PDB file of C-alpha atoms in Angstrom:
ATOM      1  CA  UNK Z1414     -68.056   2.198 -39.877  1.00 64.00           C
ATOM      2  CA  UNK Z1415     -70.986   0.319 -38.701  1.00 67.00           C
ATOM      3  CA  UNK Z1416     -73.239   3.365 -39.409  1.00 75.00           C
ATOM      4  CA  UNK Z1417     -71.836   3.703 -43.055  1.00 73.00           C
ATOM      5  CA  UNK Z1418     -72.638  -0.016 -43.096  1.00 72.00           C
ATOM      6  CA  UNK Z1419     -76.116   0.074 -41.784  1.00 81.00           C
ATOM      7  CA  UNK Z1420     -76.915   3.092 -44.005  1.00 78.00           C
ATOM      8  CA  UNK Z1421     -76.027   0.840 -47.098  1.00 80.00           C
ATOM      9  CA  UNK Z1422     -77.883  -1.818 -46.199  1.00 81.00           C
ATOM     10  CA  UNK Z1423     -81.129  -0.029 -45.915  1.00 84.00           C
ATOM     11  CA  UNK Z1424     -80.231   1.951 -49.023  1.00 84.00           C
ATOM     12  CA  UNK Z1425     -80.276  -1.662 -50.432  1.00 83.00           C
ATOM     13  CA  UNK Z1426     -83.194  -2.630 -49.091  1.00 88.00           C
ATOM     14  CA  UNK Z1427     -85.027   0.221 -50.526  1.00 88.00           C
ATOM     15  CA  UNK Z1428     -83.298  -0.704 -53.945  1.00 88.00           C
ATOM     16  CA  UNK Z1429     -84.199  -3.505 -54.021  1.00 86.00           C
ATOM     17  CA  UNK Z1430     -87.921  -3.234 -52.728  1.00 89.00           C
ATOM     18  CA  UNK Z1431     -88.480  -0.255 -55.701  1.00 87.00           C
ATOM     19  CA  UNK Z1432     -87.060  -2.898 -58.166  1.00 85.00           C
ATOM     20  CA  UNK Z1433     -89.995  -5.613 -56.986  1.00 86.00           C
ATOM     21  CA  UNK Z1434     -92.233  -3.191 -57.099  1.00 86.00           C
ATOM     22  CA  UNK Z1435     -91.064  -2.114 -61.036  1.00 82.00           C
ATOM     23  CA  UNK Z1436     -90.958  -5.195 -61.857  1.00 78.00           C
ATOM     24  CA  UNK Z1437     -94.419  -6.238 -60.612  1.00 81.00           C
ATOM     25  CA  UNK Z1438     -95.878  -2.627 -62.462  1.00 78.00           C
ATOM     26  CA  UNK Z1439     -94.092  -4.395 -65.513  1.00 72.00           C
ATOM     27  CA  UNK Z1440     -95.933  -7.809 -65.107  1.00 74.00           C
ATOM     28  CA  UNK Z1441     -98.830  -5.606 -65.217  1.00 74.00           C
ATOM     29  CA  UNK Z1442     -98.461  -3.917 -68.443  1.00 70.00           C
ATOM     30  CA  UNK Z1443     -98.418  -7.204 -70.319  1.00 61.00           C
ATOM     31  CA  UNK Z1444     -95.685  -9.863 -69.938  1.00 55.00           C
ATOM     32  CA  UNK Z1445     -95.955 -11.323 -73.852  1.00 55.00           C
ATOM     33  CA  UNK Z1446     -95.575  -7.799 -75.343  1.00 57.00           C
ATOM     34  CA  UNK Z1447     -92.830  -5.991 -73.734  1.00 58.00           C
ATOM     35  CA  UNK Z1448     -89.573  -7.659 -74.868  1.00 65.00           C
ATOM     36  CA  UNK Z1449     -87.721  -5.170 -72.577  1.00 62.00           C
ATOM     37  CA  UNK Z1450     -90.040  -6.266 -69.160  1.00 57.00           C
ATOM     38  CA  UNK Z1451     -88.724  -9.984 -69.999  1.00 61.00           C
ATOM     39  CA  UNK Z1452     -85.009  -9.409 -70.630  1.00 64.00           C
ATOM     40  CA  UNK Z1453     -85.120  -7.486 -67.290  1.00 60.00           C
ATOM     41  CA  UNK Z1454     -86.918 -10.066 -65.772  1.00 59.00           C
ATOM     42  CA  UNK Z1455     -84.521 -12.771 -66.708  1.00 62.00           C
ATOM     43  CA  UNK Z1456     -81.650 -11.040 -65.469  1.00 59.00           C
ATOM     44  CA  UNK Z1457     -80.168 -12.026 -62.271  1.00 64.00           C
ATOM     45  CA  UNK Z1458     -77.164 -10.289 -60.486  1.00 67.00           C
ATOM     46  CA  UNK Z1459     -75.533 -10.489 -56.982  1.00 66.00           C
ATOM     47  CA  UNK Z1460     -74.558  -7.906 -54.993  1.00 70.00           C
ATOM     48  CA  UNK Z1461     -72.472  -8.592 -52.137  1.00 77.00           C
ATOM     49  CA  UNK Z1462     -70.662  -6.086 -50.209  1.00 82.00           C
ATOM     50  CA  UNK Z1463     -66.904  -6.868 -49.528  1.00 83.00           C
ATOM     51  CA  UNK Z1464     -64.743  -5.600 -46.524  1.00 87.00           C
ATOM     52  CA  UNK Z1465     -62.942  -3.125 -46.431  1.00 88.00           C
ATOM     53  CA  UNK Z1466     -59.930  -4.681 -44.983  1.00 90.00           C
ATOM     54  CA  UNK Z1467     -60.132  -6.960 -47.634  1.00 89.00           C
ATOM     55  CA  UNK Z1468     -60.263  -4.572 -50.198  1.00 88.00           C
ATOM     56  CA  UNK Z1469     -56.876  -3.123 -48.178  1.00 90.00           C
ATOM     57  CA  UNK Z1470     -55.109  -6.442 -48.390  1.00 91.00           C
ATOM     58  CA  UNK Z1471     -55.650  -7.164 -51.866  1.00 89.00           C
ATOM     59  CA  UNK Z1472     -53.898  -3.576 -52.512  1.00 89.00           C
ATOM     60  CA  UNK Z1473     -51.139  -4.623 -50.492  1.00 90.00           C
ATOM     61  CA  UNK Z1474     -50.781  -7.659 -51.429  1.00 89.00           C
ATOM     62  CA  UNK Z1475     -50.716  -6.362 -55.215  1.00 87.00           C
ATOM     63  CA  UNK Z1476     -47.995  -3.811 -54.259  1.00 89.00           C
ATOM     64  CA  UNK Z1477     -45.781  -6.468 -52.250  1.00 90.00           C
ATOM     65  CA  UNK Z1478     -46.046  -9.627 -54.327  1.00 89.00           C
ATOM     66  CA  UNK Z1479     -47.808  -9.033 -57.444  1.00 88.00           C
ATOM     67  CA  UNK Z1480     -45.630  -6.160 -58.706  1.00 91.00           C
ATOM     68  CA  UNK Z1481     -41.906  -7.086 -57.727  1.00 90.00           C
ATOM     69  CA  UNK Z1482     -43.212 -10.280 -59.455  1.00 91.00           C
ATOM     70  CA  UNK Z1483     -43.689  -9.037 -62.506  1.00 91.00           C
ATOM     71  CA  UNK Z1484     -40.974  -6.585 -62.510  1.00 93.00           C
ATOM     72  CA  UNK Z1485     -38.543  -9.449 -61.753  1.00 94.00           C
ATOM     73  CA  UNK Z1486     -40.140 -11.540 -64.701  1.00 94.00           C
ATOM     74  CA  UNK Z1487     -40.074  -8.422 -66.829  1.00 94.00           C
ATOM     75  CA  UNK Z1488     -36.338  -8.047 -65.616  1.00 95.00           C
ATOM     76  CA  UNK Z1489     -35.434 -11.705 -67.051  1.00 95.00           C
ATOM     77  CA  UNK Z1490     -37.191 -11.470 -70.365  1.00 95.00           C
ATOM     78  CA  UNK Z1491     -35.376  -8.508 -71.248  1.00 95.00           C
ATOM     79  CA  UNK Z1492     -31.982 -10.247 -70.541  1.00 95.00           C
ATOM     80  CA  UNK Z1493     -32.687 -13.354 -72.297  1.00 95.00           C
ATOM     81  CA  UNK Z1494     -34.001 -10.968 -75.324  1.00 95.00           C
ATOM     82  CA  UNK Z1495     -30.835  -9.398 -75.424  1.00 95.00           C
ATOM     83  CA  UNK Z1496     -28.951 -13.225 -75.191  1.00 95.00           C
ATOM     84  CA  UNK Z1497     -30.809 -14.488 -77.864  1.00 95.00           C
ATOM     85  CA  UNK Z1498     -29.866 -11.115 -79.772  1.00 94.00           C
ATOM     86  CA  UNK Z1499     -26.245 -11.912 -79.267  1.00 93.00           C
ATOM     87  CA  UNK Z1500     -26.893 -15.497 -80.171  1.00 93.00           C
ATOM     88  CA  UNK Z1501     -28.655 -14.887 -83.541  1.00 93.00           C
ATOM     89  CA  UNK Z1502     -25.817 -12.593 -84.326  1.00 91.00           C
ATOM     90  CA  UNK Z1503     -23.017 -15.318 -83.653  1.00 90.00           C
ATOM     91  CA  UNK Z1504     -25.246 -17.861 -85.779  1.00 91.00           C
ATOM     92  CA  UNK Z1505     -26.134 -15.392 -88.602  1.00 89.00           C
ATOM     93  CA  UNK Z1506     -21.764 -14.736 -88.432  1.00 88.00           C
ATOM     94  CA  UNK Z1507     -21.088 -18.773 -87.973  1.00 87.00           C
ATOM     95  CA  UNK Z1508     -23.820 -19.561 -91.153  1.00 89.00           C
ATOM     96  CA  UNK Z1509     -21.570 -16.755 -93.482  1.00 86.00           C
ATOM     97  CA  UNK Z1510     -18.555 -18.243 -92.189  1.00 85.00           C
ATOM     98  CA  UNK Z1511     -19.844 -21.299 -93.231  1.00 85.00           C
ATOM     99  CA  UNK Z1512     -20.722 -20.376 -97.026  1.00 84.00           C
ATOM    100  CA  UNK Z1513     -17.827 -19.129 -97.243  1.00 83.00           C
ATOM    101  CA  UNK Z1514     -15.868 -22.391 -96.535  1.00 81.00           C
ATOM    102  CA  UNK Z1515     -17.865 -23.756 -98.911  1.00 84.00           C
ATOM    103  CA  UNK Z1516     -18.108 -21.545-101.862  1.00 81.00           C
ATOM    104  CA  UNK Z1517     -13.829 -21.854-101.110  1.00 77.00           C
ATOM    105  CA  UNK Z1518     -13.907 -25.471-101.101  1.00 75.00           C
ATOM    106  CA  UNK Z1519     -15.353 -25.702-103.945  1.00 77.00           C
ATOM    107  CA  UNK Z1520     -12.932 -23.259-105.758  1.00 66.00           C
ATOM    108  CA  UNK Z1521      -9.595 -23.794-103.942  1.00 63.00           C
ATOM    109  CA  UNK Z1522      -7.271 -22.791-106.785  1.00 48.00           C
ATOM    110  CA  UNK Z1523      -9.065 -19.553-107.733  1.00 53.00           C
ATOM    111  CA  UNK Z1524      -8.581 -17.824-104.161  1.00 46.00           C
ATOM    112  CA  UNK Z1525      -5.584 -16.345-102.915  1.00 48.00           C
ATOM    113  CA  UNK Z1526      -5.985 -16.520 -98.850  1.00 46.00           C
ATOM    114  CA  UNK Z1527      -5.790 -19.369 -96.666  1.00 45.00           C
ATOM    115  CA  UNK Z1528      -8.300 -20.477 -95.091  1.00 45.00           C
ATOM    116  CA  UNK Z1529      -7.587 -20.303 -91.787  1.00 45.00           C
ATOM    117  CA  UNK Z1530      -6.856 -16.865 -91.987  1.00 48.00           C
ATOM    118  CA  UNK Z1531      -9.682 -16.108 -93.828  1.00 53.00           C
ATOM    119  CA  UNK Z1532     -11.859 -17.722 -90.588  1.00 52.00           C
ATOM    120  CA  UNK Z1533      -9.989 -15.367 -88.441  1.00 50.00           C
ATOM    121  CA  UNK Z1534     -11.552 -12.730 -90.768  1.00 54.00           C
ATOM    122  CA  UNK Z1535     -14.613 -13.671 -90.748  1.00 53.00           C
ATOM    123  CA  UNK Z1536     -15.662 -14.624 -87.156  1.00 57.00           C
ATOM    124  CA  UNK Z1537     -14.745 -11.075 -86.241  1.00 59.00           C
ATOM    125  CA  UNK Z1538     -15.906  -9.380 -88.427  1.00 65.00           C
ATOM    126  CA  UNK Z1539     -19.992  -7.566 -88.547  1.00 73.00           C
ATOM    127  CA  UNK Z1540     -22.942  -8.145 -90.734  1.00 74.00           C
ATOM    128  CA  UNK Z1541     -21.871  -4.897 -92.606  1.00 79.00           C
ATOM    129  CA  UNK Z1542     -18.367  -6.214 -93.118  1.00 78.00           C
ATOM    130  CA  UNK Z1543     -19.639  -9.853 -94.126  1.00 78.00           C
ATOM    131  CA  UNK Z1544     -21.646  -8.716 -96.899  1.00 82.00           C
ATOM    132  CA  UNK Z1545     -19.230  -6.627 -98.671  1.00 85.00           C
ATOM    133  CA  UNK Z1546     -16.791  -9.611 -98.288  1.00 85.00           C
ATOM    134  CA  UNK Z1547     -19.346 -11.108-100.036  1.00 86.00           C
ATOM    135  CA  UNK Z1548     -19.638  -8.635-102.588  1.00 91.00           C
ATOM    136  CA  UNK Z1549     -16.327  -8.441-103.131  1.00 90.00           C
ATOM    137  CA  UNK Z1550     -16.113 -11.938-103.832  1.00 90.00           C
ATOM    138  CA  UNK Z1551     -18.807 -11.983-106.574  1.00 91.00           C
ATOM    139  CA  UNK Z1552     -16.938  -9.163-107.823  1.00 92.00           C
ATOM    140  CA  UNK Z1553     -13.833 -11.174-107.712  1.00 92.00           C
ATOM    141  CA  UNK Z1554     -15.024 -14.328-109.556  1.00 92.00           C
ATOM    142  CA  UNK Z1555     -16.481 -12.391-112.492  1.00 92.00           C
ATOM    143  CA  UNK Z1556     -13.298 -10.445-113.084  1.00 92.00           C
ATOM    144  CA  UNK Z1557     -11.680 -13.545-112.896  1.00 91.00           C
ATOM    145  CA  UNK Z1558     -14.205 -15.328-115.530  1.00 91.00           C
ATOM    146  CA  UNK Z1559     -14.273 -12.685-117.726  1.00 89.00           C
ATOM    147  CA  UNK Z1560     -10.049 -13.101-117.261  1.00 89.00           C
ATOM    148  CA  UNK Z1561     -10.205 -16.272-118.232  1.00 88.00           C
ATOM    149  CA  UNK Z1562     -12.381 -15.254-121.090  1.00 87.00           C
ATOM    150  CA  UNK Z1563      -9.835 -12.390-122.428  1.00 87.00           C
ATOM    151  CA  UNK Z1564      -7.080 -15.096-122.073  1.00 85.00           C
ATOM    152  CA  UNK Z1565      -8.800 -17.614-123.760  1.00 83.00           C
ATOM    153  CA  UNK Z1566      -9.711 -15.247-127.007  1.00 79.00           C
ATOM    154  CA  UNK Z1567      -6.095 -14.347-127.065  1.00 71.00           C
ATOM    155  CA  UNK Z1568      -4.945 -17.968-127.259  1.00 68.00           C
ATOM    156  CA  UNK Z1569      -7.034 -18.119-130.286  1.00 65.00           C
ATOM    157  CA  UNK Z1570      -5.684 -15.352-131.674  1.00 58.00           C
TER     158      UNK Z1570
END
């Protein structure tokens, strides 16, 4: 290892002496008219040479804390995803269930269940069912308006 590491460094070192020495041949060839000679010039990076056993460790340590982290975390979202599904799905039922009681409040006489039955309905019922009871009642009121409509014409009569 400490050949490797020796053999790097002077492979470095010779890096780094041909870049002085391209860099000075630059400063030669005219510093105001080669845009490309400045930008090089101005740039500045660091090298360093890191460990191997810290390279090592940081693997590990991604493997044994990082990952099971993020699995666990990945673990929880996807339950409380599928709670909030549920959750939506009991508010979207509880908001029909609602209407309903209202649209029936405000026509008591014209409906033929009771209410509480009609809740027992509802709450266990799915989105599918809910909006043909909904259908159905639209379908319901007209027939009965247009009921009320025949009647009344034959009253005139």
């Amino acid at each position: 290892m400490a050949e490797s590491l020796t053999c790097s460094v002077n492979y470095l070192e010779n890096s780094n002496k041909l870049l002085r020495d391209s860099v000075k041949q630059l400063k030669k060839n005219g510093e105001s008219n080669n845009f490309l000679a400045q930008t090089m010039l101005d740039c500045k990076r660091v090298f360093e040479l890191v460990p191997e056993y810290d390279v090592h460790k940081a693997k590990l340590d991604l493997i044994e804390e990082v990952e099971p982290l993020v699995r666990t975390l990945e673990e929880k979202l996807d339950r409380s995803v599928v709670r909030m599904k549920r959750e939506l799905e009991t508010l979207q039922q509880t908001c029909e269930l609602n209407k309903l009681r209202l649209s029936k409040s405000r026509d008591m006489d014209s409906t033929d269940l009771e209410l509480s039955t009609d809740a027992v309905v509802i709450t266990s019922s799915t989105n599918e069912e809910l909006e043909q009871l909904k259908i159905l009642k639209a379908k319901k009121l007209l027939l009965q308006e247009e009921l009320e409509r025949l009647q009344n014409t034959d009253f005139e009569k």
